[in-house]
XYZ file of N, CA and C in Angstrom:
528
model
N 112.517 -48.973 267.372
C 112.994 -48.655 266.046
C 114.126 -47.643 266.181
N 115.194 -47.887 265.456
C 116.337 -46.969 265.445
C 116.422 -46.334 264.066
N 116.360 -44.995 264.021
C 116.298 -44.279 262.751
C 117.435 -43.264 262.667
N 118.131 -43.289 261.534
C 119.111 -42.253 261.219
C 118.394 -41.220 260.357
N 118.258 -40.010 260.876
C 117.688 -38.910 260.103
C 118.802 -38.179 259.385
N 118.562 -37.824 258.126
C 119.560 -37.113 257.323
C 118.919 -35.871 256.722
N 119.452 -34.713 257.113
C 119.044 -33.437 256.519
C 120.122 -33.108 255.486
N 119.884 -33.460 254.200
C 120.961 -33.408 253.215
C 121.423 -32.008 252.871
N 122.712 -31.913 252.649
C 123.343 -30.673 252.212
C 124.794 -30.965 251.889
N 125.374 -30.185 251.000
C 126.772 -30.407 250.640
C 127.730 -29.768 251.632
N 127.419 -28.578 252.111
C 128.303 -27.911 253.058
C 128.099 -28.469 254.458
N 126.829 -28.621 254.847
C 126.466 -29.202 256.146
C 125.350 -30.208 255.920
N 125.647 -31.467 256.191
C 124.652 -32.534 256.084
C 124.343 -32.974 257.509
N 123.152 -32.613 257.984
C 122.773 -32.947 259.352
C 122.470 -34.429 259.488
N 122.922 -35.023 260.591
C 122.662 -36.434 260.882
C 122.278 -36.572 262.350
N 121.310 -37.439 262.595
C 120.890 -37.671 263.969
C 120.228 -39.024 264.100
N 120.490 -39.698 265.198
C 119.928 -41.027 265.426
C 119.000 -40.975 266.632
N 117.778 -41.461 266.413
C 116.764 -41.505 267.472
C 116.251 -42.938 267.552
N 116.003 -43.369 268.782
C 115.479 -44.709 269.003
C 114.195 -44.612 269.803
N 113.221 -45.463 269.464
C 111.977 -45.490 270.210
C 110.832 -45.986 269.363
N 109.642 -45.900 269.950
C 108.417 -46.275 269.247
C 107.382 -45.185 269.485
N 106.426 -45.102 268.580
C 105.365 -44.106 268.696
C 104.631 -44.290 270.021
N 104.356 -43.189 270.678
C 103.603 -43.225 271.924
C 104.445 -43.399 273.166
N 105.746 -43.556 273.007
C 106.660 -43.707 274.143
C 107.750 -42.654 274.054
N 108.402 -42.343 275.172
C 109.512 -41.381 275.109
C 110.616 -41.873 274.161
N 111.162 -40.942 273.419
C 112.212 -41.244 272.448
C 113.580 -40.928 273.045
N 114.623 -41.557 272.493
C 115.980 -41.344 272.971
C 116.879 -40.948 271.818
N 117.627 -39.856 272.003
C 118.631 -39.468 271.025
C 119.894 -40.268 271.316
N 120.417 -40.934 270.286
C 121.655 -41.693 270.440
C 122.860 -40.928 269.934
N 122.643 -40.025 268.990
C 123.742 -39.241 268.450
C 123.228 -38.157 267.530
N 123.982 -37.080 267.430
C 123.617 -35.979 266.532
C 124.891 -35.285 266.080
N 124.887 -34.824 264.840
C 126.061 -34.133 264.331
C 125.843 -33.610 262.934
N 126.941 -33.202 262.319
C 126.901 -32.655 260.972
C 128.124 -33.175 260.218
N 127.890 -33.661 259.004
C 128.986 -34.012 258.104
C 129.258 -32.753 257.295
N 130.472 -32.231 257.399
C 130.819 -30.972 256.727
C 131.779 -31.211 255.565
N 131.623 -30.379 254.524
C 132.579 -30.386 253.417
C 132.929 -28.938 253.089
N 134.154 -28.694 252.652
C 134.548 -27.327 252.306
C 133.856 -26.853 251.027
N 133.305 -25.655 251.085
C 132.568 -25.113 249.942
C 133.449 -24.934 248.715
N 134.756 -24.795 248.905
C 135.640 -24.565 247.768
C 136.225 -25.860 247.199
N 135.862 -27.010 247.768
C 136.368 -28.288 247.256
C 135.606 -28.692 246.002
N 136.228 -29.536 245.208
C 135.606 -30.045 243.991
C 134.370 -30.875 244.364
N 133.316 -30.764 243.581
C 132.053 -31.433 243.868
C 132.230 -32.929 244.119
N 132.986 -33.597 243.284
C 133.151 -35.047 243.443
C 133.789 -35.383 244.788
N 134.740 -34.578 245.230
C 135.383 -34.809 246.527
C 134.416 -34.542 247.683
N 133.560 -33.556 247.498
C 132.565 -33.257 248.529
C 131.578 -34.415 248.676
N 131.154 -34.991 247.556
C 130.224 -36.119 247.601
C 130.866 -37.334 248.277
N 132.143 -37.558 248.003
C 132.852 -38.659 248.666
C 132.928 -38.391 250.171
N 133.172 -37.154 250.559
C 133.239 -36.814 251.993
C 131.885 -37.039 252.666
N 130.798 -36.677 251.992
C 129.462 -36.920 252.544
C 129.244 -38.431 252.677
N 129.624 -39.182 251.637
C 129.471 -40.639 251.695
C 130.249 -41.219 252.877
N 131.484 -40.803 253.047
C 132.297 -41.332 254.142
C 131.679 -40.987 255.495
N 131.153 -39.786 255.613
C 130.507 -39.382 256.862
C 129.267 -40.213 257.153
N 128.414 -40.408 256.155
C 127.196 -41.211 256.328
C 127.568 -42.654 256.669
N 128.556 -43.194 255.980
C 128.995 -44.567 256.248
C 129.458 -44.721 257.701
N 130.167 -43.731 258.227
C 130.602 -43.778 259.632
C 129.406 -43.829 260.574
N 128.384 -43.020 260.282
C 127.173 -43.019 261.112
C 126.453 -44.353 261.019
N 126.399 -44.931 259.828
C 125.755 -46.239 259.661
C 126.526 -47.324 260.413
N 127.850 -47.275 260.343
C 128.682 -48.248 261.067
C 128.508 -48.118 262.576
N 128.502 -46.889 263.059
C 128.449 -46.647 264.499
C 127.093 -46.979 265.103
N 126.009 -46.569 264.438
C 124.679 -46.665 265.052
C 123.797 -47.790 264.520
N 124.129 -48.370 263.373
C 123.373 -49.489 262.819
C 121.853 -49.258 262.838
N 121.384 -48.207 262.152
C 119.936 -47.928 262.139
C 119.151 -48.974 261.365
N 117.874 -49.080 261.716
C 116.965 -49.983 260.993
C 116.368 -49.299 259.771
N 116.319 -47.968 259.808
C 115.745 -47.158 258.734
C 116.564 -45.881 258.614
N 116.671 -45.368 257.393
C 117.273 -44.056 257.168
C 116.161 -43.145 256.646
N 115.899 -42.055 257.363
C 114.875 -41.084 256.958
C 115.583 -39.858 256.379
N 115.265 -39.539 255.150
C 115.931 -38.452 254.435
C 114.900 -37.396 254.070
N 115.300 -36.131 254.190
C 114.386 -35.068 253.782
C 114.221 -35.106 252.272
N 112.962 -35.142 251.832
C 112.655 -35.134 250.402
C 113.009 -33.753 249.848
N 113.776 -33.760 248.765
C 114.197 -32.506 248.143
C 112.988 -31.844 247.507
N 112.848 -30.545 247.753
C 111.746 -29.806 247.167
C 112.314 -28.636 246.394
N 111.533 -28.108 245.487
C 111.983 -27.022 244.630
C 112.190 -25.744 245.422
N 113.331 -25.150 245.203
C 113.631 -23.857 245.802
C 113.923 -22.885 244.664
N 114.088 -21.636 245.020
C 114.381 -20.635 243.999
C 115.822 -20.767 243.502
N 116.732 -21.185 244.375
C 118.140 -21.282 244.028
C 118.446 -22.694 243.513
N 118.582 -22.831 242.193
C 118.772 -24.136 241.567
C 120.059 -24.803 242.051
N 121.130 -24.044 242.251
C 122.390 -24.672 242.681
C 122.257 -25.255 244.081
N 121.470 -24.623 244.951
C 121.237 -25.167 246.287
C 120.446 -26.466 246.197
N 119.427 -26.477 245.346
C 118.611 -27.688 245.163
C 119.478 -28.823 244.627
N 120.342 -28.540 243.693
C 121.201 -29.580 243.111
C 122.105 -30.184 244.178
N 122.738 -29.358 244.982
C 123.608 -29.870 246.035
C 122.845 -30.690 247.057
N 121.669 -30.212 247.418
C 120.831 -30.943 248.375
C 120.416 -32.285 247.782
N 120.018 -32.296 246.515
C 119.607 -33.538 245.860
C 120.776 -34.518 245.755
N 121.953 -34.014 245.465
C 123.118 -34.889 245.356
C 123.474 -35.500 246.708
N 123.446 -34.703 247.770
C 123.728 -35.230 249.110
C 122.650 -36.224 249.530
N 121.404 -35.944 249.169
C 120.295 -36.847 249.461
C 120.518 -38.192 248.776
N 120.922 -38.158 247.517
C 121.166 -39.383 246.758
C 122.296 -40.195 247.389
N 123.320 -39.531 247.878
C 124.431 -40.234 248.535
C 123.920 -40.971 249.777
N 123.101 -40.303 250.580
C 122.560 -40.938 251.789
C 121.702 -42.147 251.427
N 120.862 -42.004 250.404
C 120.009 -43.118 249.980
C 120.843 -44.276 249.443
N 121.893 -43.970 248.686
C 122.777 -44.997 248.144
C 123.483 -45.760 249.268
N 123.993 -45.042 250.254
C 124.674 -45.695 251.386
C 123.732 -46.663 252.092
N 122.499 -46.235 252.321
C 121.522 -47.102 252.988
C 121.170 -48.295 252.110
N 120.889 -48.054 250.839
C 120.488 -49.125 249.925
C 121.592 -50.167 249.780
N 122.827 -49.730 249.749
C 123.966 -50.643 249.628
C 123.986 -51.644 250.788
N 123.463 -51.239 251.943
C 123.435 -52.098 253.126
C 122.086 -52.797 253.319
N 121.153 -52.538 252.421
C 119.834 -53.143 252.551
C 118.968 -52.487 253.615
N 119.286 -51.250 253.963
C 118.513 -50.516 254.971
C 117.404 -49.744 254.255
N 116.158 -49.898 254.684
C 115.072 -49.146 254.045
C 115.272 -47.631 254.181
N 114.849 -46.914 253.157
C 114.926 -45.451 253.138
C 113.515 -44.895 253.090
N 113.250 -43.904 253.928
C 111.964 -43.209 253.923
C 112.227 -41.739 253.623
N 111.418 -41.167 252.756
C 111.537 -39.748 252.421
C 110.377 -38.990 253.041
N 110.687 -37.870 253.669
C 109.665 -37.024 254.279
C 109.887 -35.581 253.827
N 108.797 -34.911 253.477
C 108.910 -33.512 253.058
C 109.158 -32.633 254.279
N 109.728 -31.458 254.069
C 109.940 -30.544 255.191
C 108.637 -30.223 255.936
N 107.536 -30.042 255.216
C 106.280 -29.707 255.896
C 105.749 -30.891 256.698
N 105.947 -32.129 256.224
C 105.559 -33.309 256.997
C 106.326 -33.362 258.313
N 107.620 -33.109 258.230
C 108.477 -33.159 259.421
C 108.059 -32.079 260.408
N 107.884 -30.865 259.917
C 107.476 -29.757 260.796
C 106.137 -30.046 261.456
N 105.188 -30.539 260.673
C 103.857 -30.834 261.217
C 103.935 -31.945 262.262
N 104.734 -32.967 262.004
C 104.841 -34.082 262.952
C 105.450 -33.627 264.273
N 106.457 -32.782 264.201
C 107.210 -32.406 265.402
C 106.589 -31.222 266.139
N 106.043 -30.250 265.389
C 105.533 -29.029 266.040
C 104.021 -28.896 265.989
N 103.377 -29.638 265.093
C 101.937 -29.482 264.909
C 101.594 -28.522 263.794
N 102.613 -27.858 263.214
C 102.382 -26.922 262.114
C 103.400 -27.165 261.003
N 102.902 -27.348 259.791
C 103.777 -27.539 258.644
C 104.519 -26.292 258.231
N 104.196 -25.168 258.877
C 104.852 -23.893 258.560
C 105.781 -23.418 259.672
N 106.107 -24.283 260.602
C 106.972 -23.911 261.722
C 108.339 -23.460 261.210
N 108.971 -22.552 261.962
C 110.308 -22.116 261.574
C 111.356 -22.989 262.268
N 112.619 -22.756 261.896
C 113.708 -23.584 262.426
C 113.799 -23.508 263.946
N 113.543 -22.346 264.514
C 113.619 -22.197 265.974
C 112.550 -23.055 266.657
N 111.343 -23.089 266.084
C 110.270 -23.906 266.662
C 110.600 -25.395 266.568
N 111.159 -25.806 265.434
C 111.548 -27.212 265.272
C 112.623 -27.561 266.301
N 113.625 -26.704 266.424
C 114.697 -26.943 267.393
C 114.174 -27.017 268.818
N 113.242 -26.142 269.157
C 112.676 -26.141 270.513
C 111.896 -27.428 270.782
N 111.126 -27.897 269.814
C 110.349 -29.120 270.022
C 111.232 -30.364 270.051
N 112.267 -30.394 269.221
C 113.219 -31.511 269.261
C 113.864 -31.571 270.641
N 114.229 -30.411 271.161
C 114.841 -30.331 272.497
C 113.893 -30.886 273.553
N 112.643 -30.504 273.475
C 111.641 -30.952 274.455
C 111.351 -32.447 274.306
N 111.129 -32.896 273.069
C 110.758 -34.298 272.827
C 111.862 -35.276 273.218
N 113.112 -34.854 273.032
C 114.236 -35.736 273.349
C 114.842 -35.432 274.721
N 114.203 -34.493 275.450
C 114.651 -34.128 276.798
C 116.126 -33.700 276.808
N 116.483 -32.805 275.887
C 117.849 -32.300 275.787
C 117.983 -31.012 276.585
N 119.201 -30.656 276.942
C 119.442 -29.417 277.681
C 119.336 -28.184 276.798
N 119.659 -28.337 275.506
C 119.630 -27.210 274.570
C 119.397 -27.747 273.168
N 118.893 -26.884 272.284
C 118.687 -27.329 270.900
C 120.026 -27.691 270.247
N 120.058 -28.766 269.471
C 121.289 -29.120 268.757
C 121.664 -28.017 267.769
N 122.935 -27.746 267.647
C 123.440 -26.736 266.719
C 124.380 -27.408 265.741
N 124.409 -26.967 264.499
C 123.534 -26.000 263.860
C 122.135 -26.584 263.628
N 121.287 -25.786 263.013
C 119.898 -26.187 262.779
C 119.808 -27.467 261.944
N 120.808 -27.731 261.089
C 120.796 -28.947 260.266
C 120.785 -30.199 261.156
N 121.479 -30.136 262.284
C 121.518 -31.273 263.216
C 120.138 -31.481 263.849
N 119.515 -30.395 264.286
C 118.168 -30.487 264.865
C 117.177 -30.995 263.825
N 117.315 -30.550 262.579
C 116.422 -31.002 261.509
C 116.575 -32.503 261.260
N 117.795 -33.024 261.360
C 118.020 -34.459 261.182
C 117.305 -35.253 262.274
N 117.370 -34.769 263.510
C 116.654 -35.431 264.601
C 115.149 -35.359 264.377
N 114.671 -34.217 263.888
C 113.242 -34.061 263.608
C 112.792 -35.064 262.541
N 113.621 -35.310 261.542
C 113.306 -36.307 260.516
C 113.160 -37.693 261.132
N 114.084 -38.043 262.013
C 114.022 -39.362 262.659
C 112.769 -39.477 263.518
N 112.452 -38.426 264.272
C 111.241 -38.421 265.109
C 110.000 -38.574 264.229
N 109.943 -37.796 263.169
C 108.813 -37.862 262.238
C 108.626 -39.284 261.731
N 109.710 -39.923 261.351
C 109.567 -41.277 260.815
C 109.069 -42.253 261.876
N 109.603 -42.173 263.067
C 109.160 -43.083 264.131
C 107.669 -42.916 264.378
N 107.206 -41.688 264.374
C 105.794 -41.430 264.650
C 104.891 -41.777 263.477
N 105.377 -41.615 262.247
C 104.544 -41.845 261.060
C 104.603 -43.270 260.548
N 105.666 -44.005 260.823
C 105.860 -45.341 260.257
C 104.715 -46.310 260.560
N 104.198 -46.382 261.794
C 103.110 -47.343 262.039
C 101.886 -47.096 261.154
N 101.506 -45.837 260.990
C 100.351 -45.512 260.142
C 100.659 -45.807 258.676
N 101.860 -45.474 258.232
C 102.234 -45.750 256.843
C 102.232 -47.251 256.563
N 102.730 -48.042 257.515
C 102.745 -49.501 257.338
C 101.326 -50.050 257.229
N 100.420 -49.550 258.077
C 99.030 -50.016 258.010
C 98.402 -49.655 256.667
N 98.679 -48.469 256.165
C 98.146 -48.066 254.861
C 98.690 -48.955 253.750
N 99.998 -49.229 253.771
C 100.596 -50.082 252.746
C 100.002 -51.491 252.795
N 99.783 -52.015 253.993
C 99.189 -53.346 254.127
C 97.762 -53.358 253.580
N 97.007 -52.303 253.861
C 95.630 -52.225 253.373
C 95.597 -52.157 251.852
N 96.493 -51.380 251.263
C 96.553 -51.275 249.806
C 96.934 -52.625 249.199
N 97.922 -53.289 249.797
C 98.358 -54.601 249.281
C 97.221 -55.623 249.408
N 96.515 -55.592 250.515
C 95.404 -56.533 250.724
C 94.308 -56.278 249.701
N 94.000 -55.017 249.471
C 92.971 -54.656 248.493
C 93.382 -55.112 247.094
N 94.659 -54.904 246.758
C 95.158 -55.302 245.438
C 95.096 -56.818 245.275
N 95.434 -57.558 246.320
C 95.406 -59.025 246.209
C 93.987 -59.545 246.091
N 93.012 -58.880 246.704
C 91.616 -59.290 246.577
C 91.148 -59.077 245.142
N 91.631 -58.003 244.514
C 91.250 -57.712 243.144
C 91.761 -58.771 242.166
N 92.926 -59.375 242.480
C 93.505 -60.395 241.606
C 92.803 -61.742 241.759
N 92.176 -61.979 242.920
C 91.547 -63.283 243.145
C 90.125 -63.340 242.607
N 89.592 -62.261 242.135
C 88.217 -62.242 241.633
C 88.141 -62.615 240.198
């Protein structure tokens, strides 16, 4: 499975591509950050994020795009920018028919470090170890994008089994 992880943000949108399957060593194919100037008009920043995501989709052709689920923060303007960048990533994937998976920050931290309360340094250290890198990707947004992709690869098999079980249960209910 090839997954593009997206850590959404308007100033720095982390992107990372990981390939592999649960239970086997994973491979990082690419990591980076789509940047936009903080003083640019919002609409231009969103277009820049879209163009950056589209380049990553063209280059790596992921099977799934994993995006960090936006959660409430104290700073409403930060949440709005994160939500807007998240929507751009989801739109780019949907336009190509690529499935989108949303994962909360605590899900990602728990999957990668074993603790949903891990800090950025712990996430970066585990991403480095899991992908056998020489150093943690910088900035932290890039490491977070890789962590999202890893989380999805590891969680997808269980999520698929749950969805199949729910669908099977629902279909049995209709046949009675």
